[in-house]
Amino acid sequence: MFPAAAIPELRRSLLAWYGQQGRDLPWRQTRDPYAIWISEVMLQQTQVQTVIPYYQRWLERFPTVEVLAIADLNAVLKAWEGLGYYSRARNLHRAAQQIVTEHQGRFPESATAVEALPGIGRTTAGGILSAAFNQPQAILDGNVKRVLARLGALPLPPARAIAQLWQWSEALIDPDQPRDFNQAIMDLGATICTPRKPVCDRCPWSFACAAYNTQMTEQLPLREASSPIPHKQIGVAVIWNDRGQILIDQRKPEGLLGGLWEFPGGKIEAGESIEDCIRREIQEELGIAIAVGDHLISVDHTYTHFRVTLHVHYCQHLEGEPQAIECAEVRWVEPTELSEFAFPKANQQIITAILKSKVQ
DNA sequence: TAGGCGTGGTC
DNA sequence: TGACCAAGCCT
């Protein structure tokens, strides 16, 4: 724990450092709560450098909450394609419609109302309200957790001390400059108090930092024990019809990669060959018979909690009308139309392989 | 309350 | 190179 008497000096030194060393980020050039909201959601579990081009394209494509609210969900997902955690895009779309219908198109200014919007929790609400309206709302993102865990030498992993960390964040926020304070503590975590090799000799808080003063910065924050992740083998079909079209399906709206398009397939069962798996999955999911042909490509992809290898084969449609049995929609498309649909990262390599192959 | 939910960067 | 981590939320 840090001494309460140090709080005024912690605020002063952080804000002085921020004035000199703070980052110049696109969403800091606006007070528009809509634009700031978009940035906050894009930044959830996502690094700044990844977000910047998406943020700029998004505001050109959906400049206001009204434009977003009336947009087609497929266009919203296409704009989000590649950012990951696609429920964020679906929730932005829903929340925009909620703001239009329930708040007359004006972004709400109370924490209760903001947190009632889908996809906005306490940290995102605090980030929006402090940045857009300079309200003294605390935040607790990954940066703040790490900074505070070191400042106070937190004796357990941050996930086990969430209430304590919120108390510290609330105690520290500068009531006179909450906007700058929140931005500053996140910049401190992103550029000085980094996960590995923090640059303590340039840190405005080293004078009060319990980790620094006991040489524990490399050990803190404490980590949870991690468990090994499963590795699944997936059979995938690129199915052609006799008109030179390819069959794609849209995943159901919720869950993993919800609403995105993909090439159909499924998990290879124990003792099953890739070809048998593909035939079985396509019959079960789409109700059609196919002939499994040449291997096209194998794609390894790692998600947060598991890893997959996609074994992709070219296939020929034999008989039956494709039905959306275990997906939201199925569609025959020309190869040149594939770019119009939002696909997950692991499928992008398949598209590239199709467009490069001579078979088309 | 713990697990589901993407992708890219880093070492 | 596998493991960790990043401006978290939802159920």
Coordinates of C-alpha atoms (C1' of nucleotides) in Angstrom, one line a residue:
Chain A
M1 CA 0.0 0.0 0.0
F2 CA 1.1 3.5 -0.7
P3 CA 0.8 6.2 1.9
A4 CA -2.2 8.5 1.6
A5 CA 0.0 11.5 2.3
A6 CA 1.8 10.8 -1.0
I7 CA -1.3 11.2 -3.1
P8 CA -1.0 15.0 -3.8
E9 CA 2.6 14.5 -4.9
L10 CA 1.6 11.4 -7.0
R11 CA -1.0 13.5 -8.8
R12 CA 1.3 16.4 -9.4
S13 CA 4.3 14.4 -10.6
L14 CA 2.2 12.2 -12.9
L15 CA 0.5 15.2 -14.5
A16 CA 3.8 17.0 -15.0
W17 CA 5.2 13.9 -16.6
Y18 CA 2.2 13.6 -18.8
G19 CA 2.5 17.2 -20.0
Q20 CA 6.1 16.4 -21.2
Q21 CA 5.9 12.7 -22.2
G22 CA 2.2 12.0 -22.9
R23 CA 1.3 10.4 -26.2
D24 CA -0.4 12.3 -29.0
L25 CA -3.3 9.9 -30.0
P26 CA -6.1 10.6 -32.5
W27 CA -8.9 10.3 -30.0
R28 CA -7.3 12.9 -27.7
Q29 CA -8.0 15.5 -30.4
T30 CA -11.7 15.3 -29.9
R31 CA -14.3 15.7 -27.1
D32 CA -17.0 14.0 -29.1
P33 CA -18.3 11.2 -26.9
Y34 CA -19.2 9.1 -29.9
A35 CA -15.7 9.1 -31.3
I36 CA -14.2 8.6 -27.8
W37 CA -16.6 5.7 -27.2
I38 CA -15.5 4.0 -30.5
S39 CA -11.9 4.4 -29.5
E40 CA -12.4 3.0 -26.0
V41 CA -14.2 -0.1 -27.3
M42 CA -11.6 -0.7 -30.0
L43 CA -8.9 -0.4 -27.3
Q44 CA -10.4 -3.2 -25.2
Q45 CA -7.6 -5.9 -25.1
T46 CA -6.1 -4.3 -28.2
Q47 CA -3.0 -2.3 -28.6
V48 CA -2.9 1.3 -29.7
Q49 CA -1.0 0.8 -32.9
T50 CA -3.5 -1.8 -34.0
V51 CA -6.4 0.4 -33.3
I52 CA -5.4 3.7 -35.0
P53 CA -6.1 2.7 -38.6
Y54 CA -9.4 1.0 -37.7
Y55 CA -10.4 4.1 -35.7
Q56 CA -9.8 6.5 -38.6
R57 CA -11.5 4.3 -41.1
W58 CA -14.5 3.8 -38.8
L59 CA -15.1 7.5 -38.3
E60 CA -15.0 8.1 -42.0
R61 CA -17.5 5.2 -42.6
F62 CA -19.7 5.8 -39.6
P63 CA -19.1 9.5 -38.6
T64 CA -22.1 9.7 -36.2
V65 CA -24.1 7.5 -33.9
E66 CA -27.1 7.9 -36.3
V67 CA -25.1 6.6 -39.2
L68 CA -24.0 3.6 -37.2
A69 CA -27.5 2.9 -35.9
I70 CA -29.0 2.6 -39.4
A71 CA -26.0 0.7 -40.9
D72 CA -26.2 -2.9 -42.0
L73 CA -24.6 -5.3 -39.4
N74 CA -22.6 -6.9 -42.2
A75 CA -21.1 -3.5 -43.1
V76 CA -20.3 -3.0 -39.4
L77 CA -18.6 -6.4 -39.1
K78 CA -16.7 -5.7 -42.4
A79 CA -15.3 -2.5 -40.8
W80 CA -14.3 -4.5 -37.8
E81 CA -12.8 -7.4 -39.7
G82 CA -9.4 -8.4 -38.3
L83 CA -9.7 -6.6 -34.9
G84 CA -11.0 -9.6 -33.1
Y85 CA -13.5 -10.0 -30.2
Y86 CA -16.4 -9.4 -32.7
S87 CA -19.0 -9.1 -30.0
R88 CA -17.6 -5.6 -29.6
A89 CA -18.8 -4.6 -33.1
R90 CA -22.2 -6.2 -32.6
N91 CA -22.6 -4.4 -29.3
L92 CA -21.5 -1.1 -30.8
H93 CA -24.2 -1.5 -33.4
R94 CA -26.9 -2.4 -30.8
A95 CA -25.8 0.4 -28.4
A96 CA -26.0 3.0 -31.2
Q97 CA -29.6 2.0 -31.9
Q98 CA -30.3 2.2 -28.2
I99 CA -28.7 5.7 -28.0
V100 CA -30.9 6.9 -30.9
T101 CA -34.2 5.4 -29.5
E102 CA -33.7 5.9 -25.8
H103 CA -31.5 9.0 -25.6
Q104 CA -32.6 10.9 -28.6
G105 CA -29.2 10.4 -30.3
R106 CA -27.3 12.1 -27.5
F107 CA -24.6 10.1 -25.8
P108 CA -25.7 9.7 -22.1
E109 CA -23.6 11.5 -19.4
S110 CA -24.4 9.5 -16.3
A111 CA -22.3 6.5 -15.4
T112 CA -25.4 4.4 -14.8
A113 CA -26.8 5.1 -18.2
V114 CA -23.5 4.6 -20.0
E115 CA -22.9 1.3 -18.3
A116 CA -26.3 0.1 -19.3
L117 CA -25.2 0.2 -22.9
P118 CA -24.1 -3.2 -24.3
G119 CA -20.3 -3.7 -24.4
I120 CA -19.6 -0.9 -21.9
G121 CA -18.4 -1.9 -18.4
R122 CA -17.1 0.2 -15.6
T123 CA -13.7 0.8 -17.1
T124 CA -14.9 1.8 -20.5
A125 CA -17.6 4.0 -19.0
G126 CA -15.0 5.7 -16.8
G127 CA -12.8 6.2 -19.8
I128 CA -15.5 7.8 -21.9
L129 CA -16.9 10.0 -19.1
S130 CA -13.5 11.3 -18.0
A131 CA -12.2 11.9 -21.6
A132 CA -15.4 13.4 -23.1
F133 CA -16.8 15.3 -20.1
N134 CA -13.9 15.5 -17.7
Q135 CA -15.9 13.6 -15.0
P136 CA -13.9 12.2 -12.1
Q137 CA -14.7 8.6 -12.9
A138 CA -12.0 6.0 -12.1
I139 CA -10.7 3.4 -14.5
L140 CA -9.1 0.0 -14.1
D141 CA -7.7 -1.3 -17.3
G142 CA -4.6 -3.5 -17.8
N143 CA -2.2 -0.6 -17.5
V144 CA -3.7 0.8 -14.3
K145 CA -3.8 -2.7 -12.7
R146 CA -0.1 -3.2 -13.4
V147 CA 0.9 0.3 -12.3
L148 CA -1.1 0.1 -9.1
A149 CA 0.0 -3.5 -8.4
R150 CA 3.6 -2.3 -8.5
L151 CA 3.0 1.0 -6.7
G152 CA 1.3 -0.8 -3.8
A153 CA 3.3 -4.1 -4.1
L154 CA 0.0 -6.0 -4.3
P155 CA 0.6 -9.4 -2.6
L156 CA -1.7 -11.3 -4.9
P157 CA -2.6 -11.5 -8.6
P158 CA -4.7 -8.4 -9.8
A159 CA -7.6 -10.7 -10.6
R160 CA -7.8 -11.6 -6.9
A161 CA -7.8 -8.0 -5.7
I162 CA -10.2 -6.1 -8.1
A163 CA -12.0 -4.3 -5.3
Q164 CA -8.8 -3.2 -3.7
L165 CA -7.5 -1.9 -7.1
W166 CA -10.7 0.0 -7.7
Q167 CA -10.3 1.7 -4.3
W168 CA -6.7 2.7 -5.2
S169 CA -7.8 4.0 -8.6
E170 CA -10.6 6.1 -7.0
A171 CA -8.3 7.4 -4.3
L172 CA -5.6 8.5 -6.7
I173 CA -7.7 10.2 -9.5
D174 CA -7.2 13.9 -9.5
P175 CA -10.6 15.5 -8.9
D176 CA -9.4 18.7 -10.6
Q177 CA -8.0 17.1 -13.8
P178 CA -9.7 13.6 -14.1
R179 CA -9.4 13.6 -17.9
D180 CA -5.6 14.1 -17.9
F181 CA -5.1 11.9 -14.9
N182 CA -6.7 8.9 -16.4
Q183 CA -4.9 9.4 -19.8
A184 CA -1.7 9.9 -17.9
I185 CA -1.8 6.8 -15.8
M186 CA -2.6 4.7 -18.9
D187 CA 0.4 6.3 -20.7
L188 CA 2.6 5.6 -17.7
G189 CA 1.6 1.9 -17.9
A190 CA 2.0 1.7 -21.7
T191 CA 5.4 3.5 -22.0
I192 CA 7.2 3.4 -18.6
C193 CA 5.6 0.8 -16.3
T194 CA 5.6 -1.9 -19.0
P195 CA 5.0 -5.6 -18.4
R196 CA 8.7 -6.4 -19.0
K197 CA 11.7 -4.2 -18.2
P198 CA 9.9 -1.2 -16.9
V199 CA 11.9 2.0 -17.3
C200 CA 11.8 3.0 -13.6
D201 CA 14.6 5.6 -13.9
R202 CA 12.2 7.7 -16.0
C203 CA 9.1 7.0 -13.8
P204 CA 7.5 10.0 -12.0
W205 CA 6.2 7.6 -9.4
S206 CA 9.4 5.7 -8.5
F207 CA 9.8 7.8 -5.3
A208 CA 6.6 6.2 -3.9
C209 CA 6.7 2.8 -5.7
A210 CA 6.8 -0.2 -3.3
A211 CA 8.0 -2.5 -6.0
Y212 CA 10.8 -0.2 -7.1
N213 CA 12.0 0.4 -3.6
T214 CA 12.2 -3.3 -2.9
Q215 CA 13.5 -4.2 -6.3
M216 CA 10.4 -6.3 -7.1
T217 CA 9.3 -4.7 -10.3
E218 CA 10.1 -7.8 -12.4
Q219 CA 8.1 -10.0 -10.1
L220 CA 5.1 -7.8 -10.0
P221 CA 2.3 -8.0 -10.7
L222 CA 2.0 -11.6 -9.5
R223 CA 0.7 -14.0 -12.2
E224 CA -2.0 -16.7 -12.2
A225 CA -0.9 -20.2 -13.0
S226 CA -1.7 -20.9 -16.6
S227 CA -3.1 -24.2 -17.9
P228 CA -2.1 -25.8 -21.2
I229 CA -4.4 -25.0 -24.2
P230 CA -6.0 -27.7 -26.3
H231 CA -5.1 -28.2 -30.0
K232 CA -8.1 -29.1 -32.3
Q233 CA -7.8 -30.6 -35.8
I234 CA -10.4 -29.2 -38.2
G235 CA -11.4 -30.4 -41.6
V236 CA -12.5 -27.5 -44.0
A237 CA -14.1 -27.7 -47.4
V238 CA -13.8 -25.2 -50.3
I239 CA -16.8 -26.5 -52.3
W240 CA -17.2 -25.7 -56.0
N241 CA -20.3 -26.0 -58.0
D242 CA -20.3 -26.5 -61.8
R243 CA -20.8 -22.8 -62.3
G244 CA -17.4 -22.0 -60.7
Q245 CA -18.9 -20.7 -57.5
I246 CA -17.7 -21.4 -53.9
L247 CA -19.9 -22.2 -50.9
I248 CA -19.5 -20.1 -47.8
D249 CA -21.6 -19.9 -44.6
Q250 CA -22.2 -17.3 -42.0
R251 CA -21.7 -18.3 -38.4
K252 CA -24.5 -17.8 -35.9
P253 CA -24.7 -14.3 -34.4
E254 CA -23.4 -15.2 -30.9
G255 CA -20.3 -17.0 -29.7
L256 CA -16.9 -17.5 -31.3
L257 CA -16.6 -15.4 -34.5
G258 CA -20.3 -14.7 -34.4
G259 CA -21.7 -13.3 -37.6
L260 CA -18.5 -13.8 -39.6
W261 CA -18.4 -15.8 -42.8
E262 CA -16.3 -18.9 -43.2
F263 CA -15.6 -22.0 -45.3
P264 CA -17.7 -24.9 -43.8
G265 CA -16.1 -27.7 -41.8
G266 CA -15.7 -29.1 -38.4
K267 CA -13.7 -31.1 -35.8
I268 CA -11.9 -34.3 -36.8
E269 CA -13.0 -37.0 -34.5
A270 CA -10.6 -39.6 -33.0
G271 CA -9.6 -42.2 -35.6
E272 CA -11.4 -40.2 -38.4
S273 CA -9.6 -39.3 -41.7
I274 CA -9.6 -35.7 -42.9
E275 CA -11.7 -36.7 -45.9
D276 CA -14.2 -38.6 -43.9
C277 CA -14.5 -35.7 -41.5
I278 CA -15.2 -33.2 -44.2
R279 CA -17.8 -35.4 -45.9
R280 CA -19.6 -36.0 -42.6
E281 CA -19.5 -32.3 -41.4
I282 CA -20.8 -31.0 -44.8
Q283 CA -23.6 -33.6 -44.8
E284 CA -24.5 -32.7 -41.1
E285 CA -24.2 -28.9 -41.4
L286 CA -25.4 -28.2 -44.9
G287 CA -27.3 -31.3 -45.9
I288 CA -25.4 -31.9 -49.2
A289 CA -23.2 -34.6 -50.7
I290 CA -19.7 -33.7 -51.9
A291 CA -16.6 -35.3 -53.3
V292 CA -13.5 -34.5 -51.4
G293 CA -10.6 -33.6 -53.6
D294 CA -7.1 -32.2 -53.4
H295 CA -5.5 -30.7 -50.3
L296 CA -5.3 -26.9 -50.7
I297 CA -3.6 -25.6 -47.6
S298 CA -3.2 -26.2 -43.9
V299 CA -3.5 -23.3 -41.6
D300 CA -2.3 -23.1 -37.9
H301 CA -4.0 -20.5 -35.8
T302 CA -3.8 -19.7 -32.1
Y303 CA -6.7 -18.2 -30.2
T304 CA -6.5 -17.2 -26.5
H305 CA -7.7 -20.5 -25.1
F306 CA -7.1 -23.1 -27.8
R307 CA -5.2 -23.7 -31.0
V308 CA -6.5 -25.1 -34.3
T309 CA -5.1 -26.6 -37.5
L310 CA -7.4 -26.2 -40.5
H311 CA -6.9 -28.9 -43.0
V312 CA -8.5 -27.4 -46.2
H313 CA -9.5 -29.5 -49.2
Y314 CA -11.0 -28.6 -52.5
C315 CA -14.4 -30.3 -52.9
Q316 CA -17.0 -30.8 -55.6
H317 CA -20.7 -30.4 -55.0
L318 CA -22.6 -33.6 -56.0
E319 CA -26.2 -33.2 -54.9
G320 CA -28.6 -31.5 -52.6
E321 CA -29.5 -27.9 -52.0
P322 CA -27.3 -26.4 -49.2
Q323 CA -29.3 -25.6 -46.0
A324 CA -28.4 -23.4 -43.1
I325 CA -28.7 -26.2 -40.5
E326 CA -26.0 -25.2 -38.0
C327 CA -25.2 -21.7 -39.3
A328 CA -27.1 -18.5 -40.0
E329 CA -26.9 -18.5 -43.8
V330 CA -25.2 -20.2 -46.7
R331 CA -24.3 -18.7 -50.1
W332 CA -22.7 -19.5 -53.4
V333 CA -20.3 -16.8 -54.4
E334 CA -17.8 -16.0 -57.1
P335 CA -14.2 -16.1 -56.0
T336 CA -13.9 -12.4 -56.7
E337 CA -16.8 -11.7 -54.3
L338 CA -15.1 -13.2 -51.3
S339 CA -13.6 -9.8 -50.3
E340 CA -17.1 -8.4 -49.7
F341 CA -17.6 -10.6 -46.7
A342 CA -16.0 -10.4 -43.3
F343 CA -13.9 -13.5 -42.6
P344 CA -11.9 -14.5 -39.5
K345 CA -8.1 -14.3 -39.7
A346 CA -7.6 -18.0 -40.0
N347 CA -9.8 -18.0 -43.2
Q348 CA -7.8 -15.1 -44.9
Q349 CA -5.0 -17.5 -45.8
I350 CA -7.5 -19.9 -47.4
I351 CA -8.9 -17.0 -49.5
T352 CA -5.3 -16.1 -50.6
A353 CA -4.6 -19.7 -51.5
I354 CA -7.8 -20.0 -53.5
L355 CA -7.1 -16.8 -55.5
K356 CA -3.5 -17.9 -56.1
S357 CA -4.4 -21.5 -57.2
K358 CA -4.6 -22.4 -60.8
V359 CA -7.7 -24.5 -60.2
Q360 CA -10.1 -21.6 -60.2
Chain B
dT1 C1' -17.0 -16.4 -10.3
dA2 C1' -14.6 -18.3 -13.8
dG3 C1' -14.4 -19.1 -18.5
dG4 C1' -15.5 -17.6 -23.3
dC5 C1' -14.1 -14.4 -26.6
dG6 C1' -9.4 -12.6 -31.6
dT7 C1' -5.5 -10.9 -33.1
dG8 C1' -0.8 -9.0 -33.2
dG9 C1' 3.5 -8.1 -30.9
dT10 C1' 7.3 -9.4 -28.0
dC11 C1' 11.0 -12.2 -26.2
Chain C
dT1 C1' 9.0 -20.5 -30.3
dG2 C1' 5.7 -21.0 -27.0
dA3 C1' 4.0 -18.2 -23.5
dC4 C1' 2.6 -13.9 -22.2
dC5 C1' 0.3 -9.7 -22.8
dA6 C1' -2.6 -5.8 -24.6
dA7 C1' -7.3 0.9 -22.9
dG8 C1' -12.4 -5.7 -20.8
dC9 C1' -17.2 -7.3 -21.2
dC10 C1' -20.6 -10.8 -20.7
dT11 C1' -22.8 -14.7 -18.7

